[in-house]
mmCIF file of C-alpha atoms in Angstrom:
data_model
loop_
_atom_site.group_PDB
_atom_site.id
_atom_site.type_symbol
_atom_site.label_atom_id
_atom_site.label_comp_id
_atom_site.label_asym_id
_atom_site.label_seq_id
_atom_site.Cartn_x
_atom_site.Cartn_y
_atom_site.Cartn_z
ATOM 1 C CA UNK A 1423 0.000 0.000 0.000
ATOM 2 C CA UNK A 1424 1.184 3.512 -0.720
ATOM 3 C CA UNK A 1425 2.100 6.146 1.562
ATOM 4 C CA UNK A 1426 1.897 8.573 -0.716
ATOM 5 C CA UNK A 1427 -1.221 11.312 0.276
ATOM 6 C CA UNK A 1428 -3.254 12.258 -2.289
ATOM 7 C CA UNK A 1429 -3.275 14.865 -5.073
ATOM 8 C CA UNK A 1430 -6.117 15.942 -7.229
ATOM 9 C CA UNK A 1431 -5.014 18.228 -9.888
ATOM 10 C CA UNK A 1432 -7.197 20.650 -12.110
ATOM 11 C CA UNK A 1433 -5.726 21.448 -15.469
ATOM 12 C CA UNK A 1434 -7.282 24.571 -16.687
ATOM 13 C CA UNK A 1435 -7.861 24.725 -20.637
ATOM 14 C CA UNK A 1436 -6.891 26.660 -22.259
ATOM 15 C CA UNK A 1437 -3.330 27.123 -20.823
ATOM 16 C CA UNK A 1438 -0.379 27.373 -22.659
ATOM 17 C CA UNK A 1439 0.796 28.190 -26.176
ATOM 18 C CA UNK A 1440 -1.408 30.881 -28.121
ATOM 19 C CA UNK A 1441 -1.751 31.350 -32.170
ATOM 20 C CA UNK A 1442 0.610 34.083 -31.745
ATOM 21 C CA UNK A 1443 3.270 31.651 -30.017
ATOM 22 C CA UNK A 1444 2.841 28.912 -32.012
ATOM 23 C CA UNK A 1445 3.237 31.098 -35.374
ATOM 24 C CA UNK A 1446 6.268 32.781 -33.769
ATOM 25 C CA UNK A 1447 8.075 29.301 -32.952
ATOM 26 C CA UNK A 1448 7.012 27.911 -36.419
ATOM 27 C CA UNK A 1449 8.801 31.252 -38.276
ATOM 28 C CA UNK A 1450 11.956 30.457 -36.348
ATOM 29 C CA UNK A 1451 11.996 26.883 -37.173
ATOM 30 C CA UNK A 1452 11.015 26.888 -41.005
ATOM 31 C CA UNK A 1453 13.569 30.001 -41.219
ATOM 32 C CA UNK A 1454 16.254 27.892 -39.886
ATOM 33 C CA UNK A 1455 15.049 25.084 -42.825
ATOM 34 C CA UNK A 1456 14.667 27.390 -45.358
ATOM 35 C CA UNK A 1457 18.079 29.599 -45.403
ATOM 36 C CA UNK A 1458 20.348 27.161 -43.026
ATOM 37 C CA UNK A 1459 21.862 27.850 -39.261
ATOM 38 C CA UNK A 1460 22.663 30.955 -38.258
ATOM 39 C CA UNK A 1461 19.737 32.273 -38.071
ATOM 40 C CA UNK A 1462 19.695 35.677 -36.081
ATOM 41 C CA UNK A 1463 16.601 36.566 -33.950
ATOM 42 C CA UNK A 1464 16.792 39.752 -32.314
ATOM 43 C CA UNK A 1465 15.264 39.250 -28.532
ATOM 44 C CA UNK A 1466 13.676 35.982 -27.380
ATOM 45 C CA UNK A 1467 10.877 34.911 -29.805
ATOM 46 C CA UNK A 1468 8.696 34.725 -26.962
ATOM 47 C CA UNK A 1469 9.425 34.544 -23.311
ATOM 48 C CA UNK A 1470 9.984 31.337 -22.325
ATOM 49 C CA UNK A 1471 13.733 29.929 -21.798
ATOM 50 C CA UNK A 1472 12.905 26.596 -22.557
ATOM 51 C CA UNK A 1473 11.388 27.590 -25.877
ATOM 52 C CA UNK A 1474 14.752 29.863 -26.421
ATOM 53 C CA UNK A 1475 16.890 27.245 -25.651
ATOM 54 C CA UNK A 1476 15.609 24.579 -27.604
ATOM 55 C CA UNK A 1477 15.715 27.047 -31.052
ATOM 56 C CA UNK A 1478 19.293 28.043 -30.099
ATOM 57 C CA UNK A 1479 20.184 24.777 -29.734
ATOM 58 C CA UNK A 1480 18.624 24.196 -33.679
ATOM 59 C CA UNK A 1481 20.995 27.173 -34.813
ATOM 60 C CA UNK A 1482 18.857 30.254 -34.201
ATOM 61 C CA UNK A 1483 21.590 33.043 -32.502
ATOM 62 C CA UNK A 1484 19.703 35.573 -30.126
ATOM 63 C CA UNK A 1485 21.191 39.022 -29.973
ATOM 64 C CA UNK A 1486 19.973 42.030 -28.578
ATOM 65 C CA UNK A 1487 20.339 44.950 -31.346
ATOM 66 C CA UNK A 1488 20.930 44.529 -34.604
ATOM 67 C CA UNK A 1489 23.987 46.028 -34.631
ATOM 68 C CA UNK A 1490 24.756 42.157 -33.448
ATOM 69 C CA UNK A 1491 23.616 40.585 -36.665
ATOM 70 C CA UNK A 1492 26.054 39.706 -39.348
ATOM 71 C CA UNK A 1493 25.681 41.402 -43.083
ATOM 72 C CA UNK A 1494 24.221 38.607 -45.399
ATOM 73 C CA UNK A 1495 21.943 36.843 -43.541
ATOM 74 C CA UNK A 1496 18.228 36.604 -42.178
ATOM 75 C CA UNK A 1497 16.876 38.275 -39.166
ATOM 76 C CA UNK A 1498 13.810 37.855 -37.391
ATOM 77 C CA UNK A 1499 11.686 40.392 -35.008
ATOM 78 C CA UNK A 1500 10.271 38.802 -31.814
ATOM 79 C CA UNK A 1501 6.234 38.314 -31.395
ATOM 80 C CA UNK A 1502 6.477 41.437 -28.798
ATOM 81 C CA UNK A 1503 6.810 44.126 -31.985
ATOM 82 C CA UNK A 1504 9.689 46.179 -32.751
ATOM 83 C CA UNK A 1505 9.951 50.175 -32.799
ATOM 84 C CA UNK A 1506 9.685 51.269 -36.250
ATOM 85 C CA UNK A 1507 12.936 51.952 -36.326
ATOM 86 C CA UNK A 1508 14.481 48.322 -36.354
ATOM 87 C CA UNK A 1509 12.756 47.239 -39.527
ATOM 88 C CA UNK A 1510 14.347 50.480 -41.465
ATOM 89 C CA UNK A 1511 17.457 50.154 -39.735
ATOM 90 C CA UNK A 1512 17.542 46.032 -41.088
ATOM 91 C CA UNK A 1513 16.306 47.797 -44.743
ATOM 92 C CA UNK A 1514 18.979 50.221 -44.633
ATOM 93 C CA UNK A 1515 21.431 47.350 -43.886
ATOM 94 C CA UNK A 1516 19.531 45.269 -46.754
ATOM 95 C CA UNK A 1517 19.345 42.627 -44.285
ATOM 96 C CA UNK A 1518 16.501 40.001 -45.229
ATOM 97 C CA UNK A 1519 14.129 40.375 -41.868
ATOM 98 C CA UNK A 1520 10.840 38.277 -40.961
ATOM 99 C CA UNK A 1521 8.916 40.136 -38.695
ATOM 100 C CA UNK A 1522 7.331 37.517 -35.979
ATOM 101 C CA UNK A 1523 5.141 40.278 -34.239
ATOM 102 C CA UNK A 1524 1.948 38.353 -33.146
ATOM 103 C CA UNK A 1525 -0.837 39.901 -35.272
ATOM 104 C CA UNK A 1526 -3.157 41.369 -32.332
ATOM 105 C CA UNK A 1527 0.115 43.190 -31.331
ATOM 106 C CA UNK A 1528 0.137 44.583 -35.039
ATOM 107 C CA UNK A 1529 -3.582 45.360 -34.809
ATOM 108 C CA UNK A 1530 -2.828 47.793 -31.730
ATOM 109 C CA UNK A 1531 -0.342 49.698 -33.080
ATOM 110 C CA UNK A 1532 -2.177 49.970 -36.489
ATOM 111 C CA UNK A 1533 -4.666 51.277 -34.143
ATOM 112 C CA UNK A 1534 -2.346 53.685 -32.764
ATOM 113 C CA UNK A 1535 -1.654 54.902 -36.181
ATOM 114 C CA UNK A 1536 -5.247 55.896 -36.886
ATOM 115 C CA UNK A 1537 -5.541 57.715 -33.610
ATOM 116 C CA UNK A 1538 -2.264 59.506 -33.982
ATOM 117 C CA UNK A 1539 -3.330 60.113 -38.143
ATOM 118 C CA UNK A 1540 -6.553 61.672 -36.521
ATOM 119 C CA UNK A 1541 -4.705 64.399 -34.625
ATOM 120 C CA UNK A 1542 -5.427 62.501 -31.505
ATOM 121 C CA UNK A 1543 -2.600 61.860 -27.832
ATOM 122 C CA UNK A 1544 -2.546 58.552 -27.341
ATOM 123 C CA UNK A 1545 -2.724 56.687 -23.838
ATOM 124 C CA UNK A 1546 -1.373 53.569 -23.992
ATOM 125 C CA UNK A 1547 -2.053 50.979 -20.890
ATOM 126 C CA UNK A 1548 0.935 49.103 -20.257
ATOM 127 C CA UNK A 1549 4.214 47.962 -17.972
ATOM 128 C CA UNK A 1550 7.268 50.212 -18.935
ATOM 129 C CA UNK A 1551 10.084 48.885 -20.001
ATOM 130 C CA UNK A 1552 8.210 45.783 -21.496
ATOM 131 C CA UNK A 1553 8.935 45.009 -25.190
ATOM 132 C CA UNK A 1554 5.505 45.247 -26.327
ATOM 133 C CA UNK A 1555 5.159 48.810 -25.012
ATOM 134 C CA UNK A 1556 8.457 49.496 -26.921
ATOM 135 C CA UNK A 1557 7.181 48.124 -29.745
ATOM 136 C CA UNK A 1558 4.051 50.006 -29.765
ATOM 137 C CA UNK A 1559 5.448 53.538 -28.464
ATOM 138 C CA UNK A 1560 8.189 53.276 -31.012
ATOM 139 C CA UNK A 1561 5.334 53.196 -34.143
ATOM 140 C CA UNK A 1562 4.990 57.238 -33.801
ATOM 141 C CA UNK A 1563 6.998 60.126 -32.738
ATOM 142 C CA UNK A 1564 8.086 60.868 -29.489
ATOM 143 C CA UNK A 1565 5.838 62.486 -27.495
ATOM 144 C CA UNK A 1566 2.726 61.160 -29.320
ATOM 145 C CA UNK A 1567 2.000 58.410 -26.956
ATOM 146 C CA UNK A 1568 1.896 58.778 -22.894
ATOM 147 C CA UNK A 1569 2.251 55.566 -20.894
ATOM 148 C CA UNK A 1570 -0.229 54.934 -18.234
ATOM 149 C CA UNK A 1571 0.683 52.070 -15.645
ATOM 150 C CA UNK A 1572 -1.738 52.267 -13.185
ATOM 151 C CA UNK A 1573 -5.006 53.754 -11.665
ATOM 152 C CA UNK A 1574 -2.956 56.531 -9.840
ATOM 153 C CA UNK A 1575 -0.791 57.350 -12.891
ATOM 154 C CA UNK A 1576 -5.057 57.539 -14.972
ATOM 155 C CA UNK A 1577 -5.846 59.698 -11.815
ATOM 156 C CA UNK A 1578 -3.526 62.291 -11.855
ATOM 157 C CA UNK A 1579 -3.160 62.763 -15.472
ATOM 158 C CA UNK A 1580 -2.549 66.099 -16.945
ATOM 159 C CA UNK A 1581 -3.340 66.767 -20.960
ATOM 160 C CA UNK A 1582 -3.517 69.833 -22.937
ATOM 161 C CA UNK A 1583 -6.548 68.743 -24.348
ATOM 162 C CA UNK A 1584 -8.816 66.535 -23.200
ATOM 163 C CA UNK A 1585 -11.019 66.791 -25.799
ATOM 164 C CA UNK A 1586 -8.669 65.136 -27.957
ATOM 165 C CA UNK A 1587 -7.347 61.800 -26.387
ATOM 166 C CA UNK A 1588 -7.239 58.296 -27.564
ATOM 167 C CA UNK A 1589 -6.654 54.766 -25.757
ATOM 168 C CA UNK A 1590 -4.677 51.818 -26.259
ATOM 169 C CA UNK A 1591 -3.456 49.143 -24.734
ATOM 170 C CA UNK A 1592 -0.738 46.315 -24.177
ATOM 171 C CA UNK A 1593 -2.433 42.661 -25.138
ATOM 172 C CA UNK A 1594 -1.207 40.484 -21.861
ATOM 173 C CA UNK A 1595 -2.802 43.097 -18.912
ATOM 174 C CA UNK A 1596 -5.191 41.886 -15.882
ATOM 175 C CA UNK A 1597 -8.608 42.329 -17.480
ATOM 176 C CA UNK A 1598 -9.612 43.517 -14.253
ATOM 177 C CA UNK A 1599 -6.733 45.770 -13.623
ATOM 178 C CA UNK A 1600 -7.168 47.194 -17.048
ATOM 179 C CA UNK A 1601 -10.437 47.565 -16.491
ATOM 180 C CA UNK A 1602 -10.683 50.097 -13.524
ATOM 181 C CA UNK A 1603 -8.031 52.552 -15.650
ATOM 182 C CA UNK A 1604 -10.017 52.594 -18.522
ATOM 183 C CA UNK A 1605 -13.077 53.815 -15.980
ATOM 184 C CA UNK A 1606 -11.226 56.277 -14.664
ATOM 185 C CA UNK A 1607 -9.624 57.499 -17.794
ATOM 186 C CA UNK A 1608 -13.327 57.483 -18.704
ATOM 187 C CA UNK A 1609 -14.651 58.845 -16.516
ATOM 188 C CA UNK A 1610 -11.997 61.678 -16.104
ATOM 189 C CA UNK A 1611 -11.960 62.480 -19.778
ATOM 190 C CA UNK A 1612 -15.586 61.344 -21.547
ATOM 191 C CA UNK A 1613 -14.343 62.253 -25.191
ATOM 192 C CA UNK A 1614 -12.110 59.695 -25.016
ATOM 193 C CA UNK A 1615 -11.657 57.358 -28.468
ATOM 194 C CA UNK A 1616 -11.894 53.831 -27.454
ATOM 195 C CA UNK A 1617 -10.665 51.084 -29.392
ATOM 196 C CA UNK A 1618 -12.710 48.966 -31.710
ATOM 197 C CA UNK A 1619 -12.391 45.851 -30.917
ATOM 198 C CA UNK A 1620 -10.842 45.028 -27.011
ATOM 199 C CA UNK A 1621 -6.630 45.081 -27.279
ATOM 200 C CA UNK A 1622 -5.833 42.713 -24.941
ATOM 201 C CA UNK A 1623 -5.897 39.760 -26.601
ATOM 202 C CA UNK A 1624 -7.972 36.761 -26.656
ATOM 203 C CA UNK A 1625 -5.909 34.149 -25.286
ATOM 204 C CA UNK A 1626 -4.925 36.854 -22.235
ATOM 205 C CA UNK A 1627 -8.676 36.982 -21.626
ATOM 206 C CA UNK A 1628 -9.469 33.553 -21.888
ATOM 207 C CA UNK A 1629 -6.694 32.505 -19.825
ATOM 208 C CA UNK A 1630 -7.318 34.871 -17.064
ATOM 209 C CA UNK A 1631 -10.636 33.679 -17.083
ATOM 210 C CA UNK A 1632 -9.640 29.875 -16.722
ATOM 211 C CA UNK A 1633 -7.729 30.325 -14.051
ATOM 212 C CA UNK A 1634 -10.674 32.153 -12.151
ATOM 213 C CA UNK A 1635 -12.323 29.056 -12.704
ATOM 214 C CA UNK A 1636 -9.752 26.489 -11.256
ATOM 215 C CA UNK A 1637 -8.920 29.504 -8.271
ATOM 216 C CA UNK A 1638 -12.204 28.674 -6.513
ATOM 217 C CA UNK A 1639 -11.433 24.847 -6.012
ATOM 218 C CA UNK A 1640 -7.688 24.860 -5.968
ATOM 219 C CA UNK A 1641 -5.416 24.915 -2.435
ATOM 220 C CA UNK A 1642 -2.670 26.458 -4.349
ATOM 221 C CA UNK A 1643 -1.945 27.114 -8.220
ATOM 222 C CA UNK A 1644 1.185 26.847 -9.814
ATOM 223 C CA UNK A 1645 1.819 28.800 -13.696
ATOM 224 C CA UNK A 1646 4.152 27.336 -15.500
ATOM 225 C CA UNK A 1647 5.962 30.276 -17.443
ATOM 226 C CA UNK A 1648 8.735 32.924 -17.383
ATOM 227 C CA UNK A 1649 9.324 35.655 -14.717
ATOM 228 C CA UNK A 1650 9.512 38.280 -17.708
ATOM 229 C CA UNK A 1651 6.711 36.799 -19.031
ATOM 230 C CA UNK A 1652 3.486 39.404 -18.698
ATOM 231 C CA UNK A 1653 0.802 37.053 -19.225
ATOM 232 C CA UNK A 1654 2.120 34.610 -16.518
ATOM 233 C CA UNK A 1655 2.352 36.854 -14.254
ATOM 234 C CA UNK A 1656 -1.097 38.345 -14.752
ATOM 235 C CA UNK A 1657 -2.339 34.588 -14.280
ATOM 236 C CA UNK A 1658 -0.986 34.236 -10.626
ATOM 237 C CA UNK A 1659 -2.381 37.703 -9.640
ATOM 238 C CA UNK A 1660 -5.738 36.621 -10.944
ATOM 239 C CA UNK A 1661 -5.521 33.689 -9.187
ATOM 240 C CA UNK A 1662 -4.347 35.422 -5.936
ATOM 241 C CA UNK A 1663 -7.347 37.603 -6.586
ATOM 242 C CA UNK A 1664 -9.945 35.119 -7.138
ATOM 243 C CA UNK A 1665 -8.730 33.458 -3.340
ATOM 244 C CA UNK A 1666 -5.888 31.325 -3.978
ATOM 245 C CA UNK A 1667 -3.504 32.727 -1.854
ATOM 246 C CA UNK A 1668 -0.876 29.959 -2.642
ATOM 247 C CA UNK A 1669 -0.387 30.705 -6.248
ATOM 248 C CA UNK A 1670 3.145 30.733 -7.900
ATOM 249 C CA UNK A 1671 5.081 31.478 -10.598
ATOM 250 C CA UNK A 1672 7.638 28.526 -11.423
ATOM 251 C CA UNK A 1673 9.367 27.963 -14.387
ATOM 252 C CA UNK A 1674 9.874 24.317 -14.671
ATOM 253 C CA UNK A 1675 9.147 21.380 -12.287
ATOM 254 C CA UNK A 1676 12.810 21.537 -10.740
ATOM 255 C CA UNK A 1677 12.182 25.316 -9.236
ATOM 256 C CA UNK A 1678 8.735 23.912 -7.328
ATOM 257 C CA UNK A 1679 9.252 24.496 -3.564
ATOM 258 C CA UNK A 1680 7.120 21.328 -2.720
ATOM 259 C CA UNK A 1681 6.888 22.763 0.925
ATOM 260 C CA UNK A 1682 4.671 25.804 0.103
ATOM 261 C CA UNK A 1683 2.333 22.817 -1.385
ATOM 262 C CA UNK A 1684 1.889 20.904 2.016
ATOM 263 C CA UNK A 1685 -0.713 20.006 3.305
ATOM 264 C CA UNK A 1686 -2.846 20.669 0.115
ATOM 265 C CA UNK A 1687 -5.575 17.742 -1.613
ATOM 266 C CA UNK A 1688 -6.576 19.934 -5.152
ATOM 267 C CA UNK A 1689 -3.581 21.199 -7.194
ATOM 268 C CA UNK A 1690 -4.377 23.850 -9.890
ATOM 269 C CA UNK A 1691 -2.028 24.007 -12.967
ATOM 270 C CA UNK A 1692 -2.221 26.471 -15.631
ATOM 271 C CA UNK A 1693 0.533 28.048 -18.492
ATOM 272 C CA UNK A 1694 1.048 31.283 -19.432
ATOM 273 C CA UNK A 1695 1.199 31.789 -23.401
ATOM 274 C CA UNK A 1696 4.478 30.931 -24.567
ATOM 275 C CA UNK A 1697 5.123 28.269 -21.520
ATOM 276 C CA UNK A 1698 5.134 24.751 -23.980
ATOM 277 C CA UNK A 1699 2.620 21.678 -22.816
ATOM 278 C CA UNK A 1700 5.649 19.434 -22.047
ATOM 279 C CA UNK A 1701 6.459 21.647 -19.288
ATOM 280 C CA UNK A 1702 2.958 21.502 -17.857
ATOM 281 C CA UNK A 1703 3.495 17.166 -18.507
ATOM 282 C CA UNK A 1704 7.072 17.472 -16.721
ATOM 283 C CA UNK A 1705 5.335 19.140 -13.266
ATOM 284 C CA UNK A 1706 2.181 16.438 -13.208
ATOM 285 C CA UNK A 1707 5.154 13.960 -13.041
ATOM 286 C CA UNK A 1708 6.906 15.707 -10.614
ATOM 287 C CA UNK A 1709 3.820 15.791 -8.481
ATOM 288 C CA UNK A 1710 3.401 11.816 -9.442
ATOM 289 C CA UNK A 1711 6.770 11.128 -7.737
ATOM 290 C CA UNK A 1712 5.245 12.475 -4.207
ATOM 291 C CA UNK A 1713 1.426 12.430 -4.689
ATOM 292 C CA UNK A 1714 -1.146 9.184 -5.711
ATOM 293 C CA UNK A 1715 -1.959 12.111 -8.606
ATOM 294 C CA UNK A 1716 -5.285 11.865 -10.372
ATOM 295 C CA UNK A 1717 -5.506 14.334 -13.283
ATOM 296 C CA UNK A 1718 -8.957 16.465 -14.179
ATOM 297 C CA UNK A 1719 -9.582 19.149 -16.895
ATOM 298 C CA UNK A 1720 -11.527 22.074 -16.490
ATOM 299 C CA UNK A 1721 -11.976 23.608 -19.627
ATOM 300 C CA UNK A 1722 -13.691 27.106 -20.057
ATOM 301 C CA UNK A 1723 -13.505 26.956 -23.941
ATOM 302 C CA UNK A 1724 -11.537 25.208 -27.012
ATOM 303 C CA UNK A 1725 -9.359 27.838 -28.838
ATOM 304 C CA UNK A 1726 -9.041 27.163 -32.932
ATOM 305 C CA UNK A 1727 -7.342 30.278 -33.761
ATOM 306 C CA UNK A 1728 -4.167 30.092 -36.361
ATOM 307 C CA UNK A 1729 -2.335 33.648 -37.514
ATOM 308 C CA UNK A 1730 -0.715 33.078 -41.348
ATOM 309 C CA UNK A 1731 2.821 33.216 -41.729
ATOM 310 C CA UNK A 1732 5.066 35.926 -43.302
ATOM 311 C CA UNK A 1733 4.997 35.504 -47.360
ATOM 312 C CA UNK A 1734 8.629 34.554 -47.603
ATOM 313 C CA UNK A 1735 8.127 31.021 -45.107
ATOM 314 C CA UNK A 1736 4.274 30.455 -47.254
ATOM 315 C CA UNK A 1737 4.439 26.903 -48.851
#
């Protein structure tokens, strides 16, 4: 008879790789096919090391500027978005480039473009410093776009002319988070130009919402994903939110700290949106070493979305 205690575990679905993620990988990888190791990739593709390591290990070099890549041979942009000023600097370089910016990051700073084309200041909800918000900042002139980060920074807001203000925002924010700014900025500024269609994206929102679900039955949730990742992180502050006090961020099954986990019965798991399924596989076994593990999905919908690929990689 064991002596192992038990362990129910809730996978929430969806988890894990998005179409923007999966398109960004698949770029890398048919790159590397069609033109041959190196290929240069400025950033991580997404953020997730063991995604990164695995297409380094396949040939792809990551650098952090162009000024890194070699004349002569392809380069691709990272599913965050670039700045405007990396594709012209790889043109002016006649460098071959494949831009792997997920397409609802494209759609917001197309959006951006109207607003700005329209004589509007932008606001654009986001985290500073993160590569989307570089991205998207860097599609206009400086001084067109004004970062907002939280509900103080929508509070105390100062514009010349209120009448005259757009929105955007970054696609991996809380929903609920981003939700209270936009009332403010709402209700501070009623002229304000929304966006059409909801910017943060729909496997944020779905995931966010998943989790919720598993939160209220879970002792403790872990995400499997990056500490840089956005959307991962978002997923354990829902889940902290939603009651689930004992929810962490771990990378792999190796950086679990199985004592923050005793005591418990139900065992959430979830993956941010570039965190690969094996990785979600690799912590159930973990937990199979230490727990009699039974396994359970909770699924709050089935995602079919696929993004096409840049014309050079079309077959």
């Amino acid at each position: 008879m064991s002596d192992k205690a038990d362990l129910r575990i809730i996978l929430a679905n969806p988890r894990g790789f998005c179409a923007g993620v999966d398109r960004a990988i698949e770029i890398v990888e048919k790159a590397l096919v069609k033109y041959g190791a190196p290929v240069y990739v400025r950033h991580e593709i997404v953020h997730n090391k063991f995604v990164v390591d695995r297409l380094r290990d396949m040939g792809a070099v990551f650098v952090d500027e162009l000024d890194k890549v070699p004349d002569g041979v392809p380069v691709i942009f990272s599913a965050h978005g670039v700045p405007k000023s990396v594709p012209e600097t790889a043109e002016s370089r006649k460098l071959e480039y494949l831009d792997a910016t997920c397409p609802l990051v494209s759609k917001v700073h197309r959006g951006a473009e109207r607003h700005h084309a329209d004589g509007k200041h932008i606001l654009l909800i986001g985290h500073a410093g993160h590569p989307e918000v570089i991205g998207t900042m860097g599609q206009l002139p400086p001084g067109s776009m004004t970062l907002i980060e939280t509900e103080e920074d929508a509070e105390n807001l100062q514009v010349e002319n209120p009448e005259n203000l757009a929105f955007v925002t970054q696609t991996t924010l809380s929903l609920d988070d981003t939700a209270r700014i936009i009332s403010i900025l709402q209700s501070r500024f009623p002229a304000i130009e929304v966006p059409k269609k909801e910017d943060i994206c729909y496997a944020t929102t779905n995931r966010q919402h998943a989790v919720k679900l598993i939160a209220t039955d879970a002792d403790a949730i872990l995400v499997l994903g990056a500490p840089n990742s956005s959307n991962s992180n978002r997923l354990v502050e829902v889940a902290k939110r939603e009651g689930c006090d004992r929810s962490v961020l771990v990378e792999r099954a190796k950086d679990i700290d199985w004592s923050k986990l005793e005591g418990i019965s139900t065992l959430g798991i979830t993956a941010g949106a570039s965190a690969p399924e094996i990785l979600v596989e690799e912590v159930i076994d973990a937990c199979r070493e230490r727990y009699n593990v039974t396994v359970e999905t909770l699924t709050l919908t089935n995602e079919n979305v696929t993004f096409k690929l840049p014309r050079q990689l079309a077959s």
